[in-house]
Short mmCIF file of N, CA and C in Angstrom, two decimals:
data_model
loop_
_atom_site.label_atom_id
_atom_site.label_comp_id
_atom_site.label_asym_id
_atom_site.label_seq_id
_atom_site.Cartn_x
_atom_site.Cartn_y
_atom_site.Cartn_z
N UNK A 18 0.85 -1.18 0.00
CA UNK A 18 0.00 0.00 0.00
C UNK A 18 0.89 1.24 0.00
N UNK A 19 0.82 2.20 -0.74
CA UNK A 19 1.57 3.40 -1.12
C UNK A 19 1.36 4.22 0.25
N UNK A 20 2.28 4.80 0.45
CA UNK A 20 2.41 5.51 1.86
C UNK A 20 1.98 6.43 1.81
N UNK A 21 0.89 7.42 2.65
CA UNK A 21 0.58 8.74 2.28
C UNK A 21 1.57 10.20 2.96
N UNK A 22 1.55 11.03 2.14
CA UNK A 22 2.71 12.18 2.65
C UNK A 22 2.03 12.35 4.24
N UNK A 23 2.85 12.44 5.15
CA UNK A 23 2.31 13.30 6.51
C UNK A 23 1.78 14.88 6.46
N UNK A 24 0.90 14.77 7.01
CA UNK A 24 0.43 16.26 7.54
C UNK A 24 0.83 16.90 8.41
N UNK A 25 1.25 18.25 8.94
CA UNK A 25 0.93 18.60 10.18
C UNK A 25 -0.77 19.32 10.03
N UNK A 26 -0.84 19.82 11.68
CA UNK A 26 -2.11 20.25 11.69
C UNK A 26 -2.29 21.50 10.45
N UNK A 27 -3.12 21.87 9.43
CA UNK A 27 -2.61 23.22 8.90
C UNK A 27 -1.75 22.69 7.40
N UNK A 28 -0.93 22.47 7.34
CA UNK A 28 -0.44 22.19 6.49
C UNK A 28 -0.37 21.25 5.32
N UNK A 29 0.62 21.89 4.63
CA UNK A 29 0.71 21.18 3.24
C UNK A 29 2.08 20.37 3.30
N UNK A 30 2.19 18.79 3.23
CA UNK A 30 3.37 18.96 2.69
C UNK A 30 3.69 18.34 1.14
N UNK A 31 2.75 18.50 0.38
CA UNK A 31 2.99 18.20 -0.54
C UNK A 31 3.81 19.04 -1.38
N UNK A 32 3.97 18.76 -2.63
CA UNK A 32 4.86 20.15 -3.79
C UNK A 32 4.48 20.80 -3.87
N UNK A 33 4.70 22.05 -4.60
CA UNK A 33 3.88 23.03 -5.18
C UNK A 33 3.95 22.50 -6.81
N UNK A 34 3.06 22.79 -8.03
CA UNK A 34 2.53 22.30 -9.01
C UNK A 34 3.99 23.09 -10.00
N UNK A 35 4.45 24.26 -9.19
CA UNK A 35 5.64 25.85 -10.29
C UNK A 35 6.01 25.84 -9.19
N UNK A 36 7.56 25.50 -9.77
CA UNK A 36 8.59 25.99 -8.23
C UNK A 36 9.29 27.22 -9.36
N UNK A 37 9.26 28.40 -9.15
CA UNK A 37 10.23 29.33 -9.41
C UNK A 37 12.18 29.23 -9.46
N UNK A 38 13.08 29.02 -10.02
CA UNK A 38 14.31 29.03 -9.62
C UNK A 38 14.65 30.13 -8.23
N UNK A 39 15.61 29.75 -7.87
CA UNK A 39 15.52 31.09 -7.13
C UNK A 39 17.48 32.01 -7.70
N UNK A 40 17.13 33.06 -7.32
CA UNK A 40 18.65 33.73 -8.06
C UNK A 40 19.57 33.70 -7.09
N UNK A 41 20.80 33.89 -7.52
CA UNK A 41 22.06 34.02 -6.74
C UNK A 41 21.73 34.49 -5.52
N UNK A 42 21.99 34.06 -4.28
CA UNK A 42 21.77 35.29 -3.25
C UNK A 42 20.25 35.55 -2.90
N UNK A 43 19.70 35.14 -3.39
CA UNK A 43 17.68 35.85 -2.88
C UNK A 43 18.29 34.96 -1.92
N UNK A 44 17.08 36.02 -0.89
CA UNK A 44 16.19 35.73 0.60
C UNK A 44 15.64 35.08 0.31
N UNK A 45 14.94 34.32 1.08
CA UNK A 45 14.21 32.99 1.55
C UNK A 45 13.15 34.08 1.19
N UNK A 46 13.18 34.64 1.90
CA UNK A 46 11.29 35.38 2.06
C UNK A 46 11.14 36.39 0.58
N UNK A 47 12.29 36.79 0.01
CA UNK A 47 12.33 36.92 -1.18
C UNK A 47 11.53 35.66 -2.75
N UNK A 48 11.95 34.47 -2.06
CA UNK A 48 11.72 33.55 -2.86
C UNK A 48 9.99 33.45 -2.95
N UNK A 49 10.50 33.27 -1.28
CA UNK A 49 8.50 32.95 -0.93
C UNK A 49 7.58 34.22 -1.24
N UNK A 50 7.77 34.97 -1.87
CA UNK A 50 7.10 36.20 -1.86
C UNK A 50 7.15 36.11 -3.30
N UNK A 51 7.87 35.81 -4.33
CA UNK A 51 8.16 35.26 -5.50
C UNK A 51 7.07 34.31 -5.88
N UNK A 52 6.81 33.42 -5.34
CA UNK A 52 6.05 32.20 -5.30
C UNK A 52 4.73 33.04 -5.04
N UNK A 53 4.50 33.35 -3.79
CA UNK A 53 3.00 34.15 -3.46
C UNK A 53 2.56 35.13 -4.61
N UNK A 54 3.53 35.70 -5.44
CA UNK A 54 2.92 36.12 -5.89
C UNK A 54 2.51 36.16 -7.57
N UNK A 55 3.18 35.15 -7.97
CA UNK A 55 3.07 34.07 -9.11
C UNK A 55 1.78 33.35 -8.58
N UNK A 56 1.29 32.61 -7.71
CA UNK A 56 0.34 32.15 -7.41
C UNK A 56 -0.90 33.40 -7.04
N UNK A 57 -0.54 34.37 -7.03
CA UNK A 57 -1.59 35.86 -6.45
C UNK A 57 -2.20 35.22 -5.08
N UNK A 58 -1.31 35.07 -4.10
CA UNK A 58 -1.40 34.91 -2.61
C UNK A 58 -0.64 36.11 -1.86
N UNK A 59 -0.99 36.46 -0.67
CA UNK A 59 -0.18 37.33 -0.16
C UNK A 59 0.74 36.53 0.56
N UNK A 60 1.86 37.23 0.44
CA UNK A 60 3.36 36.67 0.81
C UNK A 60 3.34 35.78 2.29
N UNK A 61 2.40 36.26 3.50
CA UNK A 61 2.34 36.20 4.48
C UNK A 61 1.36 34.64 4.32
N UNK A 62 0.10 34.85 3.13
CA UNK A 62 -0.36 33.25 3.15
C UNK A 62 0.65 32.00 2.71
N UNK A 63 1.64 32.71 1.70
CA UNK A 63 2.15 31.44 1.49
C UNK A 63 2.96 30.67 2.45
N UNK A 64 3.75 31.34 3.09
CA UNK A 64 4.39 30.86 4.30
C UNK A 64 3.35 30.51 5.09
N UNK A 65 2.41 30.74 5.31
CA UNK A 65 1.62 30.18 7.07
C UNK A 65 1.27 29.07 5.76
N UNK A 66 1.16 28.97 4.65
CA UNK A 66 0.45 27.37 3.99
C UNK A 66 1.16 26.63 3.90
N UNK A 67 2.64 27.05 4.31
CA UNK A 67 3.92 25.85 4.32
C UNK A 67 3.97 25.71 5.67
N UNK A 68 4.54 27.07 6.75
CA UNK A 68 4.77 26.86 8.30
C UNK A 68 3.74 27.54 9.04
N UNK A 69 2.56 27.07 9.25
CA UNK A 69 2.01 27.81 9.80
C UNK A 69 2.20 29.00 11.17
N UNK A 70 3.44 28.23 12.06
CA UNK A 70 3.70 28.31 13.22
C UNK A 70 5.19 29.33 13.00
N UNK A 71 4.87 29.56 12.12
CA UNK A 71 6.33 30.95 11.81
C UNK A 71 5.62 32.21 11.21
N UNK A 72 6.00 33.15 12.25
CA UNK A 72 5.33 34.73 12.41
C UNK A 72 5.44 35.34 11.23
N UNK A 73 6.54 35.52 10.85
CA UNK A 73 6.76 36.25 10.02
C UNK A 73 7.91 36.13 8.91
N UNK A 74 7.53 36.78 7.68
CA UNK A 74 8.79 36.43 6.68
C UNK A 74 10.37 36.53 7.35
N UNK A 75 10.13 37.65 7.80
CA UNK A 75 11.84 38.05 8.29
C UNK A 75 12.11 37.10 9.26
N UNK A 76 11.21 36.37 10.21
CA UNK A 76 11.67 35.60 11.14
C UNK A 76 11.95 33.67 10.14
N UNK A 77 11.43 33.93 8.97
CA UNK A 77 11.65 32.82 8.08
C UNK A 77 13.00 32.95 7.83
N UNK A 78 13.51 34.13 7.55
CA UNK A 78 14.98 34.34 7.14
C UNK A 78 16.24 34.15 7.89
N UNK A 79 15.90 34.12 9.10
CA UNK A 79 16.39 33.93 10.53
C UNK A 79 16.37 33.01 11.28
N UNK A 80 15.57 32.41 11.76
CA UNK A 80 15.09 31.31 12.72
C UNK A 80 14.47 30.05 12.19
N UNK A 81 14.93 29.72 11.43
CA UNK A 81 14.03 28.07 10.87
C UNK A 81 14.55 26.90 11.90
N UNK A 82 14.10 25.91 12.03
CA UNK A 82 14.93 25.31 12.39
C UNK A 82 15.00 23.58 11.87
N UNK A 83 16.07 22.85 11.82
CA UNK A 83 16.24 21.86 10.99
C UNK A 83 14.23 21.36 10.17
N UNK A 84 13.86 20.89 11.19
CA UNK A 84 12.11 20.07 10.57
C UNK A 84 11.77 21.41 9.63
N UNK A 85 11.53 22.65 10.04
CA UNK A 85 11.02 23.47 9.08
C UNK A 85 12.09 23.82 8.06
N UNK A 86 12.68 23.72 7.58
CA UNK A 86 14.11 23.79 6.53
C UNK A 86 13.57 22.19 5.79
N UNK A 87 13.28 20.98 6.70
CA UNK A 87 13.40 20.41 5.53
C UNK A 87 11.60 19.77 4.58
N UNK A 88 10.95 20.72 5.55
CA UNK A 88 9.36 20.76 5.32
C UNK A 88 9.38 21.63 4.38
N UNK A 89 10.25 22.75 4.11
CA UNK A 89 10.18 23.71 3.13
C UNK A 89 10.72 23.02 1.76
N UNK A 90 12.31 22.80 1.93
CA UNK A 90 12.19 22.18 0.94
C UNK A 90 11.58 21.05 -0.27
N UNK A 91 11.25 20.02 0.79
CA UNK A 91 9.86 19.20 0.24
C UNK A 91 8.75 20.01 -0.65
N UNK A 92 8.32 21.02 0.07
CA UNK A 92 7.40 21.53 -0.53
C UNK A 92 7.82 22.48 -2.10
N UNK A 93 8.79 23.05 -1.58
CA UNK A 93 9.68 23.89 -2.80
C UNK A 93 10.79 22.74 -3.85
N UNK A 94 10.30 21.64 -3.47
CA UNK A 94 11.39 20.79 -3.85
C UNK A 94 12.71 21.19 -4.54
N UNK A 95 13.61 21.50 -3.21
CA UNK A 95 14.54 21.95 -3.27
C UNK A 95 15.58 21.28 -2.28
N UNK A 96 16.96 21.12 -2.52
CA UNK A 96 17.39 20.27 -1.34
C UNK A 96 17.68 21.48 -0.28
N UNK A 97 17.47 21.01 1.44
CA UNK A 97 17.65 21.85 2.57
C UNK A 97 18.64 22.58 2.46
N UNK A 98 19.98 22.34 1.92
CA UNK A 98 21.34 22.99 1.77
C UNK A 98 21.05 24.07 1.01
N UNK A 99 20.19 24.32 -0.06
CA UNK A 99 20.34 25.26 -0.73
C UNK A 99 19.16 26.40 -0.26
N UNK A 100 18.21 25.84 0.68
CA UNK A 100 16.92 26.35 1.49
C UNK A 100 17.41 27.45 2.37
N UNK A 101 18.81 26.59 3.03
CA UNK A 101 19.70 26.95 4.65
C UNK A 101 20.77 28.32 3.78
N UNK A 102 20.77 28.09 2.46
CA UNK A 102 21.80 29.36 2.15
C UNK A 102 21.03 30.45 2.04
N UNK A 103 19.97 30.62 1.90
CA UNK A 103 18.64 31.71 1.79
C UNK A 103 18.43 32.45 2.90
N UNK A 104 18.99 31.81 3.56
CA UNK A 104 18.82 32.22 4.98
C UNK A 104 19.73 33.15 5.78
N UNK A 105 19.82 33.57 6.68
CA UNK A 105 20.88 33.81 8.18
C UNK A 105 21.16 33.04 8.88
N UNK A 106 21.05 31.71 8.83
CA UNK A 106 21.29 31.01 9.57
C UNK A 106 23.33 30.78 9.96
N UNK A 107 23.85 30.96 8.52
CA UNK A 107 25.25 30.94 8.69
C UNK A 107 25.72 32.39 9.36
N UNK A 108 25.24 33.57 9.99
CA UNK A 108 25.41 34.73 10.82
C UNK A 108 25.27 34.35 12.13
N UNK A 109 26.67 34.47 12.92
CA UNK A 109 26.26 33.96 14.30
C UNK A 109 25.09 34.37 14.91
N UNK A 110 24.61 34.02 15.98
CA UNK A 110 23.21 34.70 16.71
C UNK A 110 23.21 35.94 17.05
N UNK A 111 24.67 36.27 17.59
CA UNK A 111 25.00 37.02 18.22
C UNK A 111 25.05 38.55 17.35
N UNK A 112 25.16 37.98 15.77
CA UNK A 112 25.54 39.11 15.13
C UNK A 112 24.39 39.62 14.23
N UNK A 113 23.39 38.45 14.20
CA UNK A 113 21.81 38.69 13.56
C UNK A 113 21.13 39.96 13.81
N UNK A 114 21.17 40.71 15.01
CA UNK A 114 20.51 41.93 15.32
C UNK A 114 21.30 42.99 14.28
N UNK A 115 22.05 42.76 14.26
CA UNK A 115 23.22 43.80 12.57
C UNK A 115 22.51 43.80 11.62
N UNK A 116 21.76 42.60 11.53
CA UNK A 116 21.07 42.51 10.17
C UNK A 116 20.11 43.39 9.32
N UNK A 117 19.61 44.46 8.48
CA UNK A 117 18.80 45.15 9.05
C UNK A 117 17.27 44.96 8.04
N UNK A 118 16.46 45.49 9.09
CA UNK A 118 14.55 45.20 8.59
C UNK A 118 14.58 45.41 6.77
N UNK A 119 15.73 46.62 6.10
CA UNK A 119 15.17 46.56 4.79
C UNK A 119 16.58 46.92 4.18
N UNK A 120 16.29 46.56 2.80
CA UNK A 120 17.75 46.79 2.04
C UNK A 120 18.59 47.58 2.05
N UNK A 121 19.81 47.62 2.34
CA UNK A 121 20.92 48.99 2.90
C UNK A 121 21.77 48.88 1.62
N UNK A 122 21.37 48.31 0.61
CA UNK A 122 22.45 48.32 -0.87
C UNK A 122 22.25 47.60 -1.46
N UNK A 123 22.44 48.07 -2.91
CA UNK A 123 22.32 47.37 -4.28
C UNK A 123 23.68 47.39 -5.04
N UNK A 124 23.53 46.50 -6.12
CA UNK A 124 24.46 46.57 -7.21
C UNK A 124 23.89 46.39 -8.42
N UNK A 125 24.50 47.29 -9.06
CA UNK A 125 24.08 47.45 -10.68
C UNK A 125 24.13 45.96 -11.24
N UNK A 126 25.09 45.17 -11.17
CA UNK A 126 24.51 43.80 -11.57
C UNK A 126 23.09 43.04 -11.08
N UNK A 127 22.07 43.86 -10.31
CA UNK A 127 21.09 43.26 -10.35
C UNK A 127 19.90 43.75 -10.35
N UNK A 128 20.10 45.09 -11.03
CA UNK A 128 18.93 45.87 -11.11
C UNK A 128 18.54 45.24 -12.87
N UNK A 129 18.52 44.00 -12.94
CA UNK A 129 17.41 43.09 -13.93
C UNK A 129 15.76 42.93 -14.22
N UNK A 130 15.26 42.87 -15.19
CA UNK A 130 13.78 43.27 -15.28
C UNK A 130 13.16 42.37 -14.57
N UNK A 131 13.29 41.28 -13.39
CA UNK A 131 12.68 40.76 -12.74
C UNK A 131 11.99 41.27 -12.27
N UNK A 132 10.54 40.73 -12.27
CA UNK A 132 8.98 41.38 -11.55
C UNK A 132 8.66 40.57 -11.09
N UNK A 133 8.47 40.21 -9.76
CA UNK A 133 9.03 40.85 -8.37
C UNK A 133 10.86 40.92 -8.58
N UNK A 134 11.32 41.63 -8.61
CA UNK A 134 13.03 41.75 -8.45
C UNK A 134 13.16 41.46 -6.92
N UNK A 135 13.77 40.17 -7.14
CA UNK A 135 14.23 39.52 -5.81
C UNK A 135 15.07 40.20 -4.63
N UNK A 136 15.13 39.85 -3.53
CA UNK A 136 16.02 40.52 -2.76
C UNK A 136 16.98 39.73 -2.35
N UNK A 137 18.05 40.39 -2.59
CA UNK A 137 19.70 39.32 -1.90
C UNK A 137 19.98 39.58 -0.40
N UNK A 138 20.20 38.75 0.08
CA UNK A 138 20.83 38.23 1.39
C UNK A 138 21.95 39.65 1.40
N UNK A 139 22.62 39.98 0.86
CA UNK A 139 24.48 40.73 1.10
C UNK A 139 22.98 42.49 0.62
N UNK A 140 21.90 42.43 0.05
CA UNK A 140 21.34 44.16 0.44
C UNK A 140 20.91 44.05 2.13
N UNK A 141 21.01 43.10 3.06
CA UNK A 141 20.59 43.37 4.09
C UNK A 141 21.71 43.44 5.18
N UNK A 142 23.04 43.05 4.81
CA UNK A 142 24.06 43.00 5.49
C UNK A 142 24.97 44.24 5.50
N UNK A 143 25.02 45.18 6.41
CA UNK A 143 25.99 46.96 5.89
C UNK A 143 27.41 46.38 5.84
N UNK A 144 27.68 45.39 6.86
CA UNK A 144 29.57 44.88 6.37
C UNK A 144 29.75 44.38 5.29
N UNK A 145 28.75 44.34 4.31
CA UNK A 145 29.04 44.06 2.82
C UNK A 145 29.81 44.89 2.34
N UNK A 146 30.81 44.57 1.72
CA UNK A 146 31.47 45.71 0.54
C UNK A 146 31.17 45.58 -0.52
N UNK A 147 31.67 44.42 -1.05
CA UNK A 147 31.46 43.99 -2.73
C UNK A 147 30.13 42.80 -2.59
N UNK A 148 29.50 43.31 -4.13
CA UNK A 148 28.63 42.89 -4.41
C UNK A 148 28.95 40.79 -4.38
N UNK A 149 28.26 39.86 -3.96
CA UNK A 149 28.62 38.33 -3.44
C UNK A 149 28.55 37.92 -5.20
N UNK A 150 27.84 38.46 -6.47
CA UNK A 150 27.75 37.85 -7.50
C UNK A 150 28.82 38.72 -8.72
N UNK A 151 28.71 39.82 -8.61
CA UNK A 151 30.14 40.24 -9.38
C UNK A 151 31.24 40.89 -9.30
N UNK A 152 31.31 40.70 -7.84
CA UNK A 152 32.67 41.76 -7.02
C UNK A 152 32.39 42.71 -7.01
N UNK A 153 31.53 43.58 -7.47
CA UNK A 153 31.86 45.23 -7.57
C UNK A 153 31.36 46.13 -6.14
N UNK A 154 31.77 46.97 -6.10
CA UNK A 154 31.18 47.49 -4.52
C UNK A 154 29.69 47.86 -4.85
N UNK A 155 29.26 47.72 -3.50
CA UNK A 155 27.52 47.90 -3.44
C UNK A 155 27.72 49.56 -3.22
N UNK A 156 26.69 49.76 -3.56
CA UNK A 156 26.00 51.13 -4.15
C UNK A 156 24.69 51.24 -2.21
N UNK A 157 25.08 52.22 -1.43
CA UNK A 157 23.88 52.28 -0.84
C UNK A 157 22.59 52.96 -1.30
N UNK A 158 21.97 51.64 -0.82
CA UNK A 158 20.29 52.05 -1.49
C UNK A 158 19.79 53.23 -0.91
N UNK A 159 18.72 53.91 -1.77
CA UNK A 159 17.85 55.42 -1.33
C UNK A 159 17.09 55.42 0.08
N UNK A 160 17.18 56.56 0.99
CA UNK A 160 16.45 56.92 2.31
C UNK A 160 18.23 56.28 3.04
N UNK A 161 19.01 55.80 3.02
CA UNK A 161 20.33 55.96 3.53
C UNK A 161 20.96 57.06 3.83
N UNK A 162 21.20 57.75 4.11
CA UNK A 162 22.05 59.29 4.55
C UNK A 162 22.89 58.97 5.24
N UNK A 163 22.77 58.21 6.23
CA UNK A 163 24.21 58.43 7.39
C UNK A 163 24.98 57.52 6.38
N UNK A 164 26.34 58.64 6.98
CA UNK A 164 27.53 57.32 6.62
C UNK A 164 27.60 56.10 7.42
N UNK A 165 28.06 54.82 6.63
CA UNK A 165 28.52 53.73 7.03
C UNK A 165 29.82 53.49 7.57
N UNK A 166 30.18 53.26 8.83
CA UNK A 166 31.09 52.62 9.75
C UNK A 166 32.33 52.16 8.78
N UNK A 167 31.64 51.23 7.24
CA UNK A 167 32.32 50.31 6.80
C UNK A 167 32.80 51.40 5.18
N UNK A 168 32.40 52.51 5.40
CA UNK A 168 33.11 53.72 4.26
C UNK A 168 34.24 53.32 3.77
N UNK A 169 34.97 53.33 5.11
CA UNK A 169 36.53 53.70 4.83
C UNK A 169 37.14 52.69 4.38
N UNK A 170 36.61 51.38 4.13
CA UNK A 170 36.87 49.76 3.74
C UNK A 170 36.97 49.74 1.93
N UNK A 171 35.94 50.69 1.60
CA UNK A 171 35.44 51.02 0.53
C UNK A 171 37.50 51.38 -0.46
N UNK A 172 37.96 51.95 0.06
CA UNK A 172 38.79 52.09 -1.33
C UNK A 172 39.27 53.55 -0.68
#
């Protein structure tokens, strides 16, 4: 007798029907917001239809932990390793509060006609210098004014 997928309460763990690639560097919640909205869900349903029991996107980006990493991937059929690079999880704990709520820099290598234009992991990090996909230094993004700590690294 064929085994049936497990449930949790709430959830899906089956595939999704369109898994999106995801790009160099996107956020997790970048991806899933990608997905939500290829499917015309709000970003916030698609995650509670994978984890119900995870608050929020940014806390998706941050805090997964092994079962939900590999419940996601199942569903995104994707292997966990490449789920866990989407993430913060490789930022010690200690240094996660650095991280910040919205993008602190771009690079001209990725201002591409993608609709939704994804968000990278290295626009939320300010000790970024160079861009993680073509070396070049990041550009700080608009509503930035103060100088950065990490200026003088710059060149």
């Amino acid at each position: 007798m064929p085994r049936q997928p497990s449930h949790d309460a709430g959830t899906s763990s089956r595939q999704l029907p369109v898994i999106l690639a995801p790009h160099a560097d996107e956020l997790l919640s970048s991806w899933i917001s990608r997905h939500a909205s290829f499917y015309a869900i709000p970003p916030l349903g698609m995650l509670r239809h994978c984890l119900p029991e995870v608050s929020s996107l940014r806390s998706a980006d941050r805090n997964l932990t092994a079962t939900q990493v590999t419940r996601l991937a199942g569903i995104f059929s994707t292997e966990p390793a490449t789920l866990r690079r989407m993430t913060f999880s490789n930022v010690a704990p200690a240094s996660r509060r650095l991280i910040a709520a919205r993008p602190l820099q771009s690079c001209a290598c990725h201002s591409g006609d993608h609709e939704p234009r994804p968000l990278l992991r290295s626009q939320f990090l300010g000790w970024r210098i160079t861009c993680p996909l073509c070396g070049d230094l990041l550009e700080r993004a608009g509503g930035h004014d103060r100088p950065s700590p990490f200026d003088r690294y710059k060149g």
